mmCIF file of C-alpha atoms in Angstrom:
data_model
loop_
_atom_site.group_PDB
_atom_site.id
_atom_site.type_symbol
_atom_site.label_atom_id
_atom_site.label_comp_id
_atom_site.label_asym_id
_atom_site.label_seq_id
_atom_site.Cartn_x
_atom_site.Cartn_y
_atom_site.Cartn_z
ATOM 1 C CA UNK X 28 -95.249 -241.771 62.235
ATOM 2 C CA UNK X 29 -97.535 -240.148 64.760
ATOM 3 C CA UNK X 30 -96.121 -237.250 66.732
ATOM 4 C CA UNK X 31 -97.346 -235.672 69.944
ATOM 5 C CA UNK X 32 -99.150 -232.355 69.591
ATOM 6 C CA UNK X 33 -97.999 -229.154 71.233
ATOM 7 C CA UNK X 34 -100.682 -229.563 73.901
ATOM 8 C CA UNK X 35 -99.209 -232.905 74.907
ATOM 9 C CA UNK X 36 -102.036 -234.952 73.444
ATOM 10 C CA UNK X 37 -101.293 -237.471 70.740
ATOM 11 C CA UNK X 38 -102.169 -236.567 67.198
ATOM 12 C CA UNK X 39 -104.605 -238.766 65.279
ATOM 13 C CA UNK X 40 -103.331 -242.337 65.326
ATOM 14 C CA UNK X 41 -104.283 -244.309 62.234
ATOM 15 C CA UNK X 42 -103.248 -247.878 61.591
ATOM 16 C CA UNK X 43 -102.837 -248.539 57.879
ATOM 17 C CA UNK X 44 -103.387 -251.963 56.334
ATOM 18 C CA UNK X 45 -101.518 -252.539 53.073
ATOM 19 C CA UNK X 46 -102.171 -255.709 51.032
ATOM 20 C CA UNK X 47 -99.434 -257.210 48.880
ATOM 21 C CA UNK X 48 -99.818 -260.210 46.603
ATOM 22 C CA UNK X 49 -96.884 -262.592 46.209
ATOM 23 C CA UNK X 50 -94.580 -260.760 43.844
ATOM 24 C CA UNK X 51 -94.755 -263.474 41.204
ATOM 25 C CA UNK X 52 -98.427 -262.501 40.715
ATOM 26 C CA UNK X 53 -98.369 -258.797 41.553
ATOM 27 C CA UNK X 54 -98.988 -256.028 38.987
ATOM 28 C CA UNK X 55 -99.566 -258.425 36.097
ATOM 29 C CA UNK X 56 -100.845 -255.629 33.848
ATOM 30 C CA UNK X 57 -97.384 -254.048 33.892
ATOM 31 C CA UNK X 58 -95.826 -257.001 32.081
ATOM 32 C CA UNK X 59 -96.506 -255.513 28.655
ATOM 33 C CA UNK X 60 -94.861 -252.187 29.539
ATOM 34 C CA UNK X 61 -92.017 -253.336 31.769
ATOM 35 C CA UNK X 62 -91.428 -256.991 30.929
ATOM 36 C CA UNK X 63 -92.373 -260.084 32.890
ATOM 37 C CA UNK X 64 -89.005 -260.479 34.622
ATOM 38 C CA UNK X 65 -88.850 -256.844 35.725
ATOM 39 C CA UNK X 66 -92.463 -256.640 36.923
ATOM 40 C CA UNK X 67 -91.916 -258.261 40.386
ATOM 41 C CA UNK X 68 -89.056 -255.852 41.106
ATOM 42 C CA UNK X 69 -91.326 -252.922 40.306
ATOM 43 C CA UNK X 70 -94.121 -254.307 42.482
ATOM 44 C CA UNK X 71 -91.733 -254.559 45.429
ATOM 45 C CA UNK X 72 -90.353 -251.068 44.790
ATOM 46 C CA UNK X 73 -93.887 -249.631 44.725
ATOM 47 C CA UNK X 74 -94.716 -251.319 48.017
ATOM 48 C CA UNK X 75 -91.487 -250.161 49.679
ATOM 49 C CA UNK X 76 -92.079 -246.547 48.644
ATOM 50 C CA UNK X 77 -95.743 -246.704 49.691
ATOM 51 C CA UNK X 78 -94.980 -248.103 53.127
ATOM 52 C CA UNK X 79 -92.018 -245.777 53.723
ATOM 53 C CA UNK X 80 -94.152 -242.724 52.910
ATOM 54 C CA UNK X 81 -97.015 -243.992 55.067
ATOM 55 C CA UNK X 82 -94.705 -244.521 58.032
ATOM 56 C CA UNK X 83 -93.377 -240.986 57.571
ATOM 57 C CA UNK X 84 -96.896 -239.530 57.806
ATOM 58 C CA UNK X 85 -97.512 -237.687 61.070
ATOM 59 C CA UNK X 86 -101.023 -239.126 61.456
ATOM 60 C CA UNK X 87 -99.976 -242.770 61.074
ATOM 61 C CA UNK X 88 -99.363 -244.876 64.164
ATOM 62 C CA UNK X 89 -98.302 -248.035 62.354
ATOM 63 C CA UNK X 90 -98.516 -249.950 59.094
ATOM 64 C CA UNK X 91 -99.594 -253.582 58.795
ATOM 65 C CA UNK X 92 -98.722 -255.366 55.548
ATOM 66 C CA UNK X 93 -100.766 -258.460 54.742
ATOM 67 C CA UNK X 94 -98.641 -260.698 52.545
ATOM 68 C CA UNK X 95 -97.451 -264.269 52.093
ATOM 69 C CA UNK X 96 -94.350 -263.168 50.197
ATOM 70 C CA UNK X 97 -91.541 -263.786 52.696
ATOM 71 C CA UNK X 98 -88.712 -261.870 50.949
ATOM 72 C CA UNK X 99 -90.989 -258.865 50.400
ATOM 73 C CA UNK X 100 -92.210 -259.097 53.975
ATOM 74 C CA UNK X 101 -88.640 -259.029 55.259
ATOM 75 C CA UNK X 102 -87.842 -255.908 53.232
ATOM 76 C CA UNK X 103 -91.007 -254.163 54.432
ATOM 77 C CA UNK X 104 -90.431 -255.197 58.037
ATOM 78 C CA UNK X 105 -86.989 -253.602 57.835
ATOM 79 C CA UNK X 106 -88.753 -250.291 57.124
ATOM 80 C CA UNK X 107 -90.832 -250.677 60.284
ATOM 81 C CA UNK X 108 -93.984 -252.379 58.996
ATOM 82 C CA UNK X 109 -95.705 -255.159 60.915
ATOM 83 C CA UNK X 110 -96.115 -258.219 58.665
ATOM 84 C CA UNK X 111 -99.237 -260.386 58.866
ATOM 85 C CA UNK X 112 -99.690 -263.533 56.757
ATOM 86 C CA UNK X 113 -102.742 -263.728 54.529
ATOM 87 C CA UNK X 114 -104.387 -266.414 56.641
ATOM 88 C CA UNK X 115 -107.831 -266.219 54.991
ATOM 89 C CA UNK X 116 -106.297 -266.632 51.502
ATOM 90 C CA UNK X 117 -109.635 -265.570 49.988
ATOM 91 C CA UNK X 118 -108.587 -262.536 47.986
ATOM 92 C CA UNK X 119 -107.980 -258.839 48.496
ATOM 93 C CA UNK X 120 -110.956 -257.824 50.629
ATOM 94 C CA UNK X 121 -110.654 -260.795 52.956
ATOM 95 C CA UNK X 122 -106.962 -259.942 53.413
ATOM 96 C CA UNK X 123 -107.815 -256.328 54.266
ATOM 97 C CA UNK X 124 -110.511 -257.351 56.760
ATOM 98 C CA UNK X 125 -108.037 -259.773 58.326
ATOM 99 C CA UNK X 126 -105.406 -257.048 58.619
ATOM 100 C CA UNK X 127 -107.910 -254.688 60.248
ATOM 101 C CA UNK X 128 -108.858 -257.421 62.733
ATOM 102 C CA UNK X 129 -105.203 -257.954 63.583
ATOM 103 C CA UNK X 130 -104.783 -254.227 64.211
ATOM 104 C CA UNK X 131 -107.780 -254.090 66.534
ATOM 105 C CA UNK X 132 -106.728 -257.214 68.388
ATOM 106 C CA UNK X 133 -103.687 -255.195 69.458
ATOM 107 C CA UNK X 134 -105.335 -251.751 69.632
ATOM 108 C CA UNK X 135 -109.112 -252.163 70.066
ATOM 109 C CA UNK X 136 -109.865 -248.477 69.589
ATOM 110 C CA UNK X 137 -107.751 -247.997 66.491
ATOM 111 C CA UNK X 138 -108.890 -246.013 63.491
ATOM 112 C CA UNK X 139 -108.023 -248.213 60.514
ATOM 113 C CA UNK X 140 -107.361 -247.440 56.857
ATOM 114 C CA UNK X 141 -106.785 -249.746 53.907
ATOM 115 C CA UNK X 142 -104.160 -248.358 51.523
ATOM 116 C CA UNK X 143 -103.089 -249.683 48.132
ATOM 117 C CA UNK X 144 -99.527 -250.957 47.877
ATOM 118 C CA UNK X 145 -98.932 -249.394 44.459
ATOM 119 C CA UNK X 146 -98.581 -245.682 45.264
ATOM 120 C CA UNK X 147 -94.887 -245.071 44.496
ATOM 121 C CA UNK X 148 -95.271 -241.274 44.393
ATOM 122 C CA UNK X 149 -97.052 -241.109 47.778
ATOM 123 C CA UNK X 150 -96.340 -237.938 49.776
ATOM 124 C CA UNK X 151 -96.690 -238.106 53.581
ATOM 125 C CA UNK X 152 -98.166 -234.579 53.777
ATOM 126 C CA UNK X 153 -100.842 -235.379 51.186
ATOM 127 C CA UNK X 154 -101.714 -238.614 52.990
ATOM 128 C CA UNK X 155 -102.037 -236.645 56.245
ATOM 129 C CA UNK X 156 -104.519 -234.271 54.598
ATOM 130 C CA UNK X 157 -106.625 -237.166 53.373
ATOM 131 C CA UNK X 158 -106.586 -238.917 56.748
ATOM 132 C CA UNK X 159 -107.542 -235.696 58.513
ATOM 133 C CA UNK X 160 -110.577 -235.346 56.252
ATOM 134 C CA UNK X 161 -111.439 -239.004 56.724
ATOM 135 C CA UNK X 162 -111.420 -238.623 60.498
ATOM 136 C CA UNK X 163 -114.582 -236.493 60.232
ATOM 137 C CA UNK X 164 -116.671 -239.493 59.043
ATOM 138 C CA UNK X 165 -117.240 -243.037 60.334
ATOM 139 C CA UNK X 166 -116.153 -244.478 56.983
ATOM 140 C CA UNK X 167 -114.595 -242.637 54.064
ATOM 141 C CA UNK X 168 -112.676 -243.363 50.893
ATOM 142 C CA UNK X 169 -110.534 -241.729 48.235
ATOM 143 C CA UNK X 170 -111.080 -242.629 44.584
ATOM 144 C CA UNK X 171 -108.170 -243.393 42.316
ATOM 145 C CA UNK X 172 -107.050 -240.983 39.598
ATOM 146 C CA UNK X 173 -109.447 -242.583 37.104
ATOM 147 C CA UNK X 174 -112.431 -242.058 39.451
ATOM 148 C CA UNK X 175 -113.265 -245.743 39.098
ATOM 149 C CA UNK X 176 -111.347 -247.551 41.805
ATOM 150 C CA UNK X 177 -110.274 -246.770 45.359
ATOM 151 C CA UNK X 178 -106.818 -246.134 46.801
ATOM 152 C CA UNK X 179 -107.782 -245.535 50.455
ATOM 153 C CA UNK X 180 -110.690 -246.660 52.645
ATOM 154 C CA UNK X 181 -110.978 -245.617 56.286
ATOM 155 C CA UNK X 182 -112.975 -246.568 59.363
ATOM 156 C CA UNK X 183 -112.808 -244.663 62.623
ATOM 157 C CA UNK X 184 -112.746 -246.283 66.055
ATOM 158 C CA UNK X 185 -115.437 -248.920 66.519
ATOM 159 C CA UNK X 186 -116.534 -248.893 62.872
ATOM 160 C CA UNK X 187 -116.091 -251.908 60.593
ATOM 161 C CA UNK X 188 -113.830 -251.283 57.605
ATOM 162 C CA UNK X 189 -115.999 -253.351 55.201
ATOM 163 C CA UNK X 190 -113.636 -253.174 52.192
ATOM 164 C CA UNK X 191 -115.022 -253.619 48.671
ATOM 165 C CA UNK X 192 -111.872 -253.089 46.591
ATOM 166 C CA UNK X 193 -111.348 -254.310 43.042
ATOM 167 C CA UNK X 194 -112.573 -252.989 39.705
ATOM 168 C CA UNK X 195 -115.245 -250.292 40.024
ATOM 169 C CA UNK X 196 -114.865 -250.061 43.797
ATOM 170 C CA UNK X 197 -115.646 -246.330 43.959
ATOM 171 C CA UNK X 198 -119.303 -247.076 43.192
ATOM 172 C CA UNK X 199 -119.408 -249.936 45.699
ATOM 173 C CA UNK X 200 -117.885 -247.869 48.490
ATOM 174 C CA UNK X 201 -120.325 -245.048 47.765
ATOM 175 C CA UNK X 202 -123.241 -247.498 47.855
ATOM 176 C CA UNK X 203 -121.991 -248.880 51.173
ATOM 177 C CA UNK X 204 -122.424 -245.463 52.799
ATOM 178 C CA UNK X 205 -118.773 -244.452 52.944
ATOM 179 C CA UNK X 206 -118.180 -240.731 52.398
ATOM 180 C CA UNK X 207 -116.089 -239.842 49.372
ATOM 181 C CA UNK X 208 -113.131 -237.553 50.074
ATOM 182 C CA UNK X 209 -112.881 -234.935 47.336
ATOM 183 C CA UNK X 210 -109.830 -232.945 48.375
ATOM 184 C CA UNK X 211 -107.941 -231.186 45.579
ATOM 185 C CA UNK X 212 -104.186 -231.392 45.252
ATOM 186 C CA UNK X 213 -103.585 -234.876 46.651
ATOM 187 C CA UNK X 214 -102.504 -236.561 43.387
ATOM 188 C CA UNK X 215 -99.900 -238.784 45.014
ATOM 189 C CA UNK X 216 -102.547 -240.546 47.123
ATOM 190 C CA UNK X 217 -104.728 -241.190 44.060
ATOM 191 C CA UNK X 218 -101.996 -242.288 41.638
ATOM 192 C CA UNK X 219 -101.972 -246.061 41.802
ATOM 193 C CA UNK X 220 -99.997 -247.868 39.117
ATOM 194 C CA UNK X 221 -101.467 -250.662 37.008
ATOM 195 C CA UNK X 222 -100.265 -249.784 33.491
ATOM 196 C CA UNK X 223 -97.320 -248.241 31.724
ATOM 197 C CA UNK X 224 -99.239 -244.979 31.359
ATOM 198 C CA UNK X 225 -99.928 -244.953 35.113
ATOM 199 C CA UNK X 226 -96.234 -245.444 35.750
ATOM 200 C CA UNK X 227 -95.295 -242.583 33.419
ATOM 201 C CA UNK X 228 -97.647 -240.323 35.366
ATOM 202 C CA UNK X 229 -96.221 -241.459 38.692
ATOM 203 C CA UNK X 230 -92.681 -240.830 37.475
ATOM 204 C CA UNK X 231 -93.696 -237.324 36.426
ATOM 205 C CA UNK X 232 -95.135 -236.697 39.900
ATOM 206 C CA UNK X 233 -91.875 -237.885 41.449
ATOM 207 C CA UNK X 234 -91.559 -241.385 42.854
ATOM 208 C CA UNK X 235 -89.876 -242.578 46.015
ATOM 209 C CA UNK X 236 -86.271 -243.817 46.131
ATOM 210 C CA UNK X 237 -86.982 -247.518 45.604
ATOM 211 C CA UNK X 238 -88.969 -246.972 42.422
ATOM 212 C CA UNK X 239 -86.525 -244.298 41.257
ATOM 213 C CA UNK X 240 -83.731 -246.849 41.565
ATOM 214 C CA UNK X 241 -85.583 -249.142 39.144
ATOM 215 C CA UNK X 242 -86.595 -246.403 36.695
ATOM 216 C CA UNK X 243 -83.410 -246.358 34.574
ATOM 217 C CA UNK X 244 -84.058 -249.990 33.616
ATOM 218 C CA UNK X 245 -87.528 -249.201 32.281
ATOM 219 C CA UNK X 246 -88.101 -249.007 28.515
ATOM 220 C CA UNK X 247 -87.644 -245.449 27.186
ATOM 221 C CA UNK X 248 -91.314 -245.135 26.249
ATOM 222 C CA UNK X 249 -92.318 -245.776 29.895
ATOM 223 C CA UNK X 250 -89.881 -243.375 31.535
ATOM 224 C CA UNK X 251 -90.184 -240.655 28.885
ATOM 225 C CA UNK X 252 -92.210 -238.351 31.118
ATOM 226 C CA UNK X 253 -90.320 -239.106 34.305
ATOM 227 C CA UNK X 254 -86.833 -240.362 35.113
#
């Protein structure tokens, strides 16, 4: 979480909004690689590792998780996240906009970032680098490892988040005027997990403890490059 600087002033204070589908529907593309029964456990593990790493980032003030999954919400709240129900119930981008509104209802001047819930290898230091770069622009985003989607979208104080996640969201965020962050050496912030190959790559990067706990139960072909 945010720490005070040596000059006594607070460091940058981002509020992160993390969306999480009900686990029965989350990460459906992983069913083929991990099995339908195991998939919800992986989705929860990814979210727990993502939120734990985000909360450990020195530039993060707080994390809001938008979810209607009560058991998952309880686990994430135990880490320190603030849980907000998906009141709009109109899909991913509506949930993110709702979470951002909830943040600014409590902290009107907050800088807000939307972060994917499936970043099990997320490193707090790499996230801090990305957020520092994002703070230089009204809106900014980080593309996923495939350079097609988006893993992080930011809006500084007073600027609307205007999320356009899903599918080829990199192009949509570029078209919306958001600045693309092109930092090298931040693979953990770009490595979202949708497929078995994505998971192998994340395992090779080094996942957080919750995903690592699940890794031994993965099929050998999925964990071959990692655990």
